[in-house]
PDB file of C-alpha atoms and ligand atoms in Angstrom:
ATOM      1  CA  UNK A  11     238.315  -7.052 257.972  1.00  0.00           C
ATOM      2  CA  UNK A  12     237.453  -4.185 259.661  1.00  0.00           C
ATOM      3  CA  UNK A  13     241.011  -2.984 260.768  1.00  0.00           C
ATOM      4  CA  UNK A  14     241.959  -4.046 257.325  1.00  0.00           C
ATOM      5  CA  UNK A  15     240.030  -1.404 255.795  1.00  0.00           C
ATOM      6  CA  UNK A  16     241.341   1.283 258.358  1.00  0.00           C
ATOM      7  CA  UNK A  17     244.576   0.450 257.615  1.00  0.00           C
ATOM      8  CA  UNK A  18     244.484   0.438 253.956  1.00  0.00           C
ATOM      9  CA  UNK A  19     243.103   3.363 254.195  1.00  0.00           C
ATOM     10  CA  UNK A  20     245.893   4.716 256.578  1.00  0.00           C
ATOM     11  CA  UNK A  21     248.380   2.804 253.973  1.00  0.00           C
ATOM     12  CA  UNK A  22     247.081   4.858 251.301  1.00  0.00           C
ATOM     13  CA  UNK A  23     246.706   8.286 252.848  1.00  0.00           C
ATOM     14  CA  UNK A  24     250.536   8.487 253.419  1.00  0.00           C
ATOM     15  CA  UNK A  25     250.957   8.566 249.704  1.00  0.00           C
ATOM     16  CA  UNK A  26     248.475  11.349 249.147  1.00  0.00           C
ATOM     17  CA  UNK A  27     250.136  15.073 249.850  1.00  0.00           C
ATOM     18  CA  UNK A  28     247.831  16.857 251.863  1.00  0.00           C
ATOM     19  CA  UNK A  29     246.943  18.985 248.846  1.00  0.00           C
ATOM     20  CA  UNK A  30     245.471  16.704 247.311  1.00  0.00           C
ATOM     21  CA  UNK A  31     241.757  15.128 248.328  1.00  0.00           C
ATOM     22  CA  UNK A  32     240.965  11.842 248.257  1.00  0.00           C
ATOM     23  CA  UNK A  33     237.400  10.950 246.838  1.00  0.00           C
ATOM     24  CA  UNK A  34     236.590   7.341 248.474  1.00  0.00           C
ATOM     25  CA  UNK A  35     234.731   5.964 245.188  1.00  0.00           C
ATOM     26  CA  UNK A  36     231.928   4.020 246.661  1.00  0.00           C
ATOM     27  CA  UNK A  37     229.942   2.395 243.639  1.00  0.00           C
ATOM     28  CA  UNK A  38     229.841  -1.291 244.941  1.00  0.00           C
ATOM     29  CA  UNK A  39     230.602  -0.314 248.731  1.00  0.00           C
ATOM     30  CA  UNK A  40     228.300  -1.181 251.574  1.00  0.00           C
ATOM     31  CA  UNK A  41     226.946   1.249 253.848  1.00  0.00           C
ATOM     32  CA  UNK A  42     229.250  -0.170 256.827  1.00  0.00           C
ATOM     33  CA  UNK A  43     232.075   0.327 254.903  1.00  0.00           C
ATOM     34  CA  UNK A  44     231.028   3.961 253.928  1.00  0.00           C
ATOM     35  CA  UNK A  45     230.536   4.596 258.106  1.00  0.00           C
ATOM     36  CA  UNK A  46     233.629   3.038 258.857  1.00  0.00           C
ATOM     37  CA  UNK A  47     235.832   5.277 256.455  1.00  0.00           C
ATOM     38  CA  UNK A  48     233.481   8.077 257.147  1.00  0.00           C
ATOM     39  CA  UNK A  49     234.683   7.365 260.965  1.00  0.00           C
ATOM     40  CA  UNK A  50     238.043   8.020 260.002  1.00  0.00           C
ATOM     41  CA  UNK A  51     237.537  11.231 258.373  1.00  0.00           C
ATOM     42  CA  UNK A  52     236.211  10.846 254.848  1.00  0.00           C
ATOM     43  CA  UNK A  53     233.684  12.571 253.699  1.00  0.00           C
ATOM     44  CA  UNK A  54     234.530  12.635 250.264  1.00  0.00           C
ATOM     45  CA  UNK A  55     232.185  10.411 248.508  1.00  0.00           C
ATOM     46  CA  UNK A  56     231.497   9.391 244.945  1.00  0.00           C
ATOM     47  CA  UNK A  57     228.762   7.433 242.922  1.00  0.00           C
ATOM     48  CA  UNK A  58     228.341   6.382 239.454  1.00  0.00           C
ATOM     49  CA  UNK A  59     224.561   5.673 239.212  1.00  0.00           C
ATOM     50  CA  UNK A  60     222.407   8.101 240.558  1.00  0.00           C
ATOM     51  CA  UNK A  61     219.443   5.874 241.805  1.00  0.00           C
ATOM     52  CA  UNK A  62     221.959   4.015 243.924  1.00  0.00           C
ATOM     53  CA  UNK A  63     223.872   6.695 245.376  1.00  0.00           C
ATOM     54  CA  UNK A  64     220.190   8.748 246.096  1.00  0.00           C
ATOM     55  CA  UNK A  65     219.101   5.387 248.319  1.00  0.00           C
ATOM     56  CA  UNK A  66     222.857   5.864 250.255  1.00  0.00           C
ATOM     57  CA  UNK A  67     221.936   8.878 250.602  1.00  0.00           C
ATOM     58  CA  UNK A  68     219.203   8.607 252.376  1.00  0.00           C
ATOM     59  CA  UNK A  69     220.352   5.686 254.486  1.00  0.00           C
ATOM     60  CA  UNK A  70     223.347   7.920 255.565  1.00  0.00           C
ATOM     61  CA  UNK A  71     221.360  11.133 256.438  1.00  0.00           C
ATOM     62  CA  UNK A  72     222.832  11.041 259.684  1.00  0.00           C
ATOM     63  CA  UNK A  73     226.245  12.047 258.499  1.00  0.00           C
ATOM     64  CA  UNK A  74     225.309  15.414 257.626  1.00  0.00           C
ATOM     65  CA  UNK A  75     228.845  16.965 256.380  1.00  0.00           C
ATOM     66  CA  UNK A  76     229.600  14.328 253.755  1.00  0.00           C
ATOM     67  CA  UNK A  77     230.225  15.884 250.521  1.00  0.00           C
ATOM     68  CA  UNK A  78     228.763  13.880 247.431  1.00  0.00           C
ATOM     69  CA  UNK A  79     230.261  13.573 244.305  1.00  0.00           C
ATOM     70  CA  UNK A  80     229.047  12.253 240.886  1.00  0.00           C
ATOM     71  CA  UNK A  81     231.820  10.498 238.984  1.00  0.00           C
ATOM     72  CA  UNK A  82     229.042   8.622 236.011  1.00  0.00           C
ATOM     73  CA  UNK A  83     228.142   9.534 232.729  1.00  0.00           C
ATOM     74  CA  UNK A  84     225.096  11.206 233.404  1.00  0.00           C
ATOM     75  CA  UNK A  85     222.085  11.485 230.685  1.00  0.00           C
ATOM     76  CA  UNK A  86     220.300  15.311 230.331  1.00  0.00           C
ATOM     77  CA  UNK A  87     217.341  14.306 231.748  1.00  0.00           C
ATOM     78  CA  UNK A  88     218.623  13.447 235.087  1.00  0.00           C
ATOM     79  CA  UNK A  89     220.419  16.130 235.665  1.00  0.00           C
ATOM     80  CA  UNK A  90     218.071  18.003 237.634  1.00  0.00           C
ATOM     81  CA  UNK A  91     218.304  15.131 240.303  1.00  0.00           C
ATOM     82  CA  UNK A  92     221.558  15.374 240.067  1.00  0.00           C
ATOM     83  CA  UNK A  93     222.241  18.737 241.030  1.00  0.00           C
ATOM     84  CA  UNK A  94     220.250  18.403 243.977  1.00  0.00           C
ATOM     85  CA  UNK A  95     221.752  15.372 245.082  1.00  0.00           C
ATOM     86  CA  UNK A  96     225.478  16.217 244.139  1.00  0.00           C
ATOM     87  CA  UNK A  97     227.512  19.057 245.510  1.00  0.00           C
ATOM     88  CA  UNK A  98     230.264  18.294 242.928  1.00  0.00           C
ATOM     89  CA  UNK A  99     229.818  16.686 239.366  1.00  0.00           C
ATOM     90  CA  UNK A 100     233.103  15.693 237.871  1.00  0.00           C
ATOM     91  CA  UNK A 101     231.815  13.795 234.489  1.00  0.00           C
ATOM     92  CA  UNK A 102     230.233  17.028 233.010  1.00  0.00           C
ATOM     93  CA  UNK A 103     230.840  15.017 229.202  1.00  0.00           C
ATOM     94  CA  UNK A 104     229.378  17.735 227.145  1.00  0.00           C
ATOM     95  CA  UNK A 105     227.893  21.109 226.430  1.00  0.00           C
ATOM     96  CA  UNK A 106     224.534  20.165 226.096  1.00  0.00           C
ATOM     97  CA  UNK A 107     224.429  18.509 229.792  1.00  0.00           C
ATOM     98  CA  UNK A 108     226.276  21.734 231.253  1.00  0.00           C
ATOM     99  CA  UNK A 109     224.046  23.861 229.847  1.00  0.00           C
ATOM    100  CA  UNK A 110     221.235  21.551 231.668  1.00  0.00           C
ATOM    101  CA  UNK A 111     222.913  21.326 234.634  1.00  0.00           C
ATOM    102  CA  UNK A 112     223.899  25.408 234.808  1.00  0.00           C
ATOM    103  CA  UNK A 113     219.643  25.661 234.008  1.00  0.00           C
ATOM    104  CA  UNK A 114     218.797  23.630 237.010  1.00  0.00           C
ATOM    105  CA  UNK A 115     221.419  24.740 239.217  1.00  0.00           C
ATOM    106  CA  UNK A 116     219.750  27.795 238.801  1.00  0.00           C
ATOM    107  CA  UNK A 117     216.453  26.642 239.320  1.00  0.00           C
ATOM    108  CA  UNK A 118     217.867  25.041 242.652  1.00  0.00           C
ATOM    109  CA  UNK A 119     219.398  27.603 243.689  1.00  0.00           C
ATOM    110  CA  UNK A 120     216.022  30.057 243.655  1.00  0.00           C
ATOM    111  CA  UNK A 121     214.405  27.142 245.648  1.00  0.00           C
ATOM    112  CA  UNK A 122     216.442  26.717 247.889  1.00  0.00           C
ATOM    113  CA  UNK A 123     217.156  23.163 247.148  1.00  0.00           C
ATOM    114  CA  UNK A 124     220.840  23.431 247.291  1.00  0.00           C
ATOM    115  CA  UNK A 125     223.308  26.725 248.936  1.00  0.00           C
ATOM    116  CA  UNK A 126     225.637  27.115 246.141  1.00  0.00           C
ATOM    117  CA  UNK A 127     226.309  26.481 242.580  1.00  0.00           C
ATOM    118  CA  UNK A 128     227.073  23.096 241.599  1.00  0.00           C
ATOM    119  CA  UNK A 129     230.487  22.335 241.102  1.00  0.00           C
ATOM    120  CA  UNK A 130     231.774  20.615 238.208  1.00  0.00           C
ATOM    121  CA  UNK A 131     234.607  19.609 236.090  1.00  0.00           C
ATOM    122  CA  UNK A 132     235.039  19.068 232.523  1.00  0.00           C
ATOM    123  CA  UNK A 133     235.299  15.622 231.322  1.00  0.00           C
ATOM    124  CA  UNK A 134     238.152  15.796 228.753  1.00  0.00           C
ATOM    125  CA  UNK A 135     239.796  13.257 226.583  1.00  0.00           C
ATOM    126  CA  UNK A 136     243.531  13.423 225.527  1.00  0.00           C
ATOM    127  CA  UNK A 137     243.410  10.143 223.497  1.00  0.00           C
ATOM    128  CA  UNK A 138     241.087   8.947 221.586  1.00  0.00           C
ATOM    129  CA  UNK A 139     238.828   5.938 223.342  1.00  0.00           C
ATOM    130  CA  UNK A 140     235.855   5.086 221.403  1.00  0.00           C
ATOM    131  CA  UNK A 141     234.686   3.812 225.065  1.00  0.00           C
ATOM    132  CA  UNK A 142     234.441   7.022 226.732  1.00  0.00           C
ATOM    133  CA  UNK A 143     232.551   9.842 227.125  1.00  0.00           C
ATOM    134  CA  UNK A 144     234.544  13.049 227.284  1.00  0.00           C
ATOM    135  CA  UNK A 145     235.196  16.460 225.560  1.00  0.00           C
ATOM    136  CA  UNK A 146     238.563  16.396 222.623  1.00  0.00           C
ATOM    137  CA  UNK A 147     240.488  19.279 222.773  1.00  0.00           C
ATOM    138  CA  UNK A 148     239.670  20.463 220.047  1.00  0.00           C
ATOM    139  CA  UNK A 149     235.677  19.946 220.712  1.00  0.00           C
ATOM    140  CA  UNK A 150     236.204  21.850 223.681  1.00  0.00           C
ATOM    141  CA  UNK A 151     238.071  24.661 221.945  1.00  0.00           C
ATOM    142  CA  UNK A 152     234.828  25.015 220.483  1.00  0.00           C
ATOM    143  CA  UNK A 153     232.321  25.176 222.889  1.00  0.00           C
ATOM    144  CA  UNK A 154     234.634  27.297 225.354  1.00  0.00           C
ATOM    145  CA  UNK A 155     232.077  30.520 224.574  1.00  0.00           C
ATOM    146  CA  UNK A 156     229.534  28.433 225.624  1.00  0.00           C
ATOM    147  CA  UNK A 157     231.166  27.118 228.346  1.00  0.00           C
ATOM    148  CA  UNK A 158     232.584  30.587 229.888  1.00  0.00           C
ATOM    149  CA  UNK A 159     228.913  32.083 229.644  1.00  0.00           C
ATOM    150  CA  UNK A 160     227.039  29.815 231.965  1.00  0.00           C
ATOM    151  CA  UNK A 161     226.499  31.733 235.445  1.00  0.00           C
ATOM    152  CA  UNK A 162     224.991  28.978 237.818  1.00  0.00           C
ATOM    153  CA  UNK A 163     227.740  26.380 237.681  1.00  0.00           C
ATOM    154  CA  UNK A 164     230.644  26.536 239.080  1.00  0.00           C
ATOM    155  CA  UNK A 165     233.293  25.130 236.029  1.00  0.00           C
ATOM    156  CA  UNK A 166     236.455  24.166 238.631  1.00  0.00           C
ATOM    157  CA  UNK A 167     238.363  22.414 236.568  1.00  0.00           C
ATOM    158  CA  UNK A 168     239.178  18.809 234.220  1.00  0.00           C
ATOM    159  CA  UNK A 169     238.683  15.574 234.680  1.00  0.00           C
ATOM    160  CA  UNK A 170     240.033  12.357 232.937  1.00  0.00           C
ATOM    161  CA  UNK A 171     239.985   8.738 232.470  1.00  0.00           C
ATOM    162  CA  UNK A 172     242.695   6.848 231.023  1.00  0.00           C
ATOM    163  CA  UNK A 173     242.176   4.328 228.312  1.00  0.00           C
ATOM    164  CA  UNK A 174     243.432   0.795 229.558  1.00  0.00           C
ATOM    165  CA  UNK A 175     246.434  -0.563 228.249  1.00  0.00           C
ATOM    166  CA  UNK A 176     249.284   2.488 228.767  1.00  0.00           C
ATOM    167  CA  UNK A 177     252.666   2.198 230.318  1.00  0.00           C
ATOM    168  CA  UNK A 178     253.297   4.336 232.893  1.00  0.00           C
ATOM    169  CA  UNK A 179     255.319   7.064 230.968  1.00  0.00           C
ATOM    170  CA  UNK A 180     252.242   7.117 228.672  1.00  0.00           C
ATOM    171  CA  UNK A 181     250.074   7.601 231.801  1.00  0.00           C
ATOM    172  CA  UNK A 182     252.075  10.749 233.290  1.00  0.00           C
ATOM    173  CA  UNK A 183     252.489  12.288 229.968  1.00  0.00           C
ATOM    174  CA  UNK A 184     249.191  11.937 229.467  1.00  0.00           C
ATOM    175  CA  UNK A 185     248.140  13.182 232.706  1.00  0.00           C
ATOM    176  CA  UNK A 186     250.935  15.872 232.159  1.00  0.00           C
ATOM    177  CA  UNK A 187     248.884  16.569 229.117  1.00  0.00           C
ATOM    178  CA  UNK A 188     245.896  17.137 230.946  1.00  0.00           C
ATOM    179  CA  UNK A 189     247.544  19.507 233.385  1.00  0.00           C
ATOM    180  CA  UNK A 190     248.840  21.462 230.637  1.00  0.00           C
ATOM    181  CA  UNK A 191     245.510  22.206 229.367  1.00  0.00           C
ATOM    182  CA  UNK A 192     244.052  22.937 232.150  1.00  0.00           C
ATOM    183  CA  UNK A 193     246.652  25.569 232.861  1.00  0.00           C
ATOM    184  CA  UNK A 194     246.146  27.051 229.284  1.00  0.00           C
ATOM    185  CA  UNK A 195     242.621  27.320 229.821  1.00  0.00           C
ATOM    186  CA  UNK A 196     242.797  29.250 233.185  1.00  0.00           C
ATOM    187  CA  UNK A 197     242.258  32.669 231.232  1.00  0.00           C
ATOM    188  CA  UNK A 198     239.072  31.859 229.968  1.00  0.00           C
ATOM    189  CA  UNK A 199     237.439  30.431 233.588  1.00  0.00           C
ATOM    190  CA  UNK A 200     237.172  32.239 236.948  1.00  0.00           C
ATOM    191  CA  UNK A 201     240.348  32.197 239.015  1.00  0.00           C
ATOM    192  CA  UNK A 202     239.228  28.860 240.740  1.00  0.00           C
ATOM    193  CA  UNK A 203     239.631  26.767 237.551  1.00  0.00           C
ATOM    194  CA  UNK A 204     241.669  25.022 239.751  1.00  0.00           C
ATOM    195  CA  UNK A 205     241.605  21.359 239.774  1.00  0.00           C
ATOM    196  CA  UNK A 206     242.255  18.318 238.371  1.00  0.00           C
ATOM    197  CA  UNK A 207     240.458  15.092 238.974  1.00  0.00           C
ATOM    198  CA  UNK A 208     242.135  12.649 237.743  1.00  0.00           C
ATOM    199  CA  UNK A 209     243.941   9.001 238.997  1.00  0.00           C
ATOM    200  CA  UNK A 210     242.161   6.021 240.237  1.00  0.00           C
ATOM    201  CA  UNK A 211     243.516   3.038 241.792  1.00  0.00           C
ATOM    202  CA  UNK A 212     246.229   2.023 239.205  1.00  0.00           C
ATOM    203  CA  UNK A 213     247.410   5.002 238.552  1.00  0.00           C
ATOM    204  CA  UNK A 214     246.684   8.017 241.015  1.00  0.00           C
ATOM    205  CA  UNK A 215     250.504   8.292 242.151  1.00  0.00           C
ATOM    206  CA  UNK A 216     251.329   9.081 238.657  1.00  0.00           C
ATOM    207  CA  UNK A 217     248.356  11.613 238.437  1.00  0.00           C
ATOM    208  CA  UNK A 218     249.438  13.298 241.769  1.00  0.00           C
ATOM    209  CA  UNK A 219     252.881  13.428 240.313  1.00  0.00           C
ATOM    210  CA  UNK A 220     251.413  15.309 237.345  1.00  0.00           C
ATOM    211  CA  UNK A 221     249.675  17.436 239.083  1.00  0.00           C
ATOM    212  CA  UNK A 222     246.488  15.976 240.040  1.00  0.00           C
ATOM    213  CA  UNK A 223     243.918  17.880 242.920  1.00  0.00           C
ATOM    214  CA  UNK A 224     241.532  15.311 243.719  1.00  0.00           C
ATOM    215  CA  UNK A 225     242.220  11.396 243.112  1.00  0.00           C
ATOM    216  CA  UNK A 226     239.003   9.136 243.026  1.00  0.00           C
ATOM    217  CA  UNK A 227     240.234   5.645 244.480  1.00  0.00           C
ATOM    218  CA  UNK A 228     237.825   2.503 244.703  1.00  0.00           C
ATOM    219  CA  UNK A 229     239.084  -1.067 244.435  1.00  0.00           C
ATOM    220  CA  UNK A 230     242.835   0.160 246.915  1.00  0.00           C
ATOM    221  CA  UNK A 231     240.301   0.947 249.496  1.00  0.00           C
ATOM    222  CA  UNK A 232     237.750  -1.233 249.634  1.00  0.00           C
ATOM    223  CA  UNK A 233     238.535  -4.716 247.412  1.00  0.00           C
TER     224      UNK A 233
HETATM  225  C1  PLP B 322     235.069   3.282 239.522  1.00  0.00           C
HETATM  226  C2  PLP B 322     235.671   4.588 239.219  1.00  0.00           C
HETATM  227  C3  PLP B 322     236.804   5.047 239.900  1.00  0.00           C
HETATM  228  C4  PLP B 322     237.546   4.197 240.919  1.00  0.00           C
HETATM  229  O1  PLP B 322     238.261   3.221 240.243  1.00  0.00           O
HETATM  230  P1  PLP B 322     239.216   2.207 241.061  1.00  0.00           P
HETATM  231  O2  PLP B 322     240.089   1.654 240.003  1.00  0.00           O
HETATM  232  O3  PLP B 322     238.311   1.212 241.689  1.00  0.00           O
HETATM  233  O4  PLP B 322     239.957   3.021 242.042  1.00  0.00           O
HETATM  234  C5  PLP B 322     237.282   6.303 239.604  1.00  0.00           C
HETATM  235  N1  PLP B 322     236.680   7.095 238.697  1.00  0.00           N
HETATM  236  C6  PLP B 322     235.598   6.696 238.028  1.00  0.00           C
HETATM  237  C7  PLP B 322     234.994   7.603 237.018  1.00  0.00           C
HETATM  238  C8  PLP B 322     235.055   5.434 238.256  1.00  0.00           C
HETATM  239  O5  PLP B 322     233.967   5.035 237.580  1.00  0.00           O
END
């Protein structure tokens, strides 16, 4: 079992260009698992639920260089937790939560509670999926302003979740799609508007074939 995981993980890692990060998605992961892949030089990880990932946290302390990453929908008022717990927040779902998280970031930043602005990315959605949380293109058209004004977060770049149910020419072009509007909206963000977070188990090679910077992978890791 345990060489099993190290060699999945080994499996999977020859797949991945070495542009692209990996983000070992550790929702429903026990800590032994976390050490062992941590052991083999990840130190990407990502939660969904805050109060779980804040009691990893702590029980991993030890591993001082991991870099956390908050993949859930997050409500406003735990965002302040979050941004002290998270380094990078990729399910940023809309403009009121950025402007809370840009207000805390701020606020943790003066403390000294965390050493630089939180990263995040933009949670967009191509098509429409009743089930998901996520900007529309056009919604984000509109709060771009907004968006492009906030001085304490660090805006890197989109991220997306497929709807279930495509074929996989509907998954690149819609990860192509993604890509495409991430490069359009370069001019308005700082130069590192740079990534794209996007792919999961099922479909991450067609995400890194359309582009994608960071892929989150769960279940190909550890199921
Ligand atoms: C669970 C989850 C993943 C990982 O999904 P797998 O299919 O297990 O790889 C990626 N991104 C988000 C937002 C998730 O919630």
């Amino acid at each position: 079992m345990t060489n099993n995981l190290v060699q999945k993980l080994t499996e999977i890692r020859q797949t991945i260009p070495p542009h692209v990060r990996l983000i070992a998605v550790t929702k429903t992961v026990p800590l032994d698992a976390m050490r062992m892949v941590y052991g083999e030089g990840i130190k990407d990880f990502a939660e969904n639920k805050l109060q779980d990932a804040i009691s990893k946290q702590e029980q991993l302390n030890d591993l001082s260089d991991i870099c956390w990453h908050f993949i859930g929908h997050l409500q406003t008022n735990k965002a302040k937790k979050a941004v002290e717990c998270f380094s990078w927040i990729h399910s940023v779902d809309s403009l009121k939560l950025a402007q809370k998280l840009d207000t805390y970031s701020q606020q943790a930043l003066k403390e000294g509670l965390i050493s630089r602005s939180t990263q995040i990315c933009l949670q967009v959605k191509i098509l429409p999926d009743e089930n998901k949380y996520g900007w529309t293109v056009s919604q984000l058209q509109e709060d771009l302003e907004v968006l492009r004004s906030l001085n304490y977060v660090d805006i890197r770049g989109l991220m997306t979740i497929l709807p279930l149910g495509l074929s996989s020419d509907e998954i690149l072009a819609t990860f192509q799609q993604v890509r495409d509007l991430q490069h359009r909206l370069k001019d308005y963000f700082p130069p590192n508007f740079d990534q794209l977070s996007m792919g999961m188990s099922n479909d991450y090679l067609l995400a890194i074939e359309a582009g994608a910077t960071m892929v989150r992978l769960g279940t190909i890791l550890f199921a």
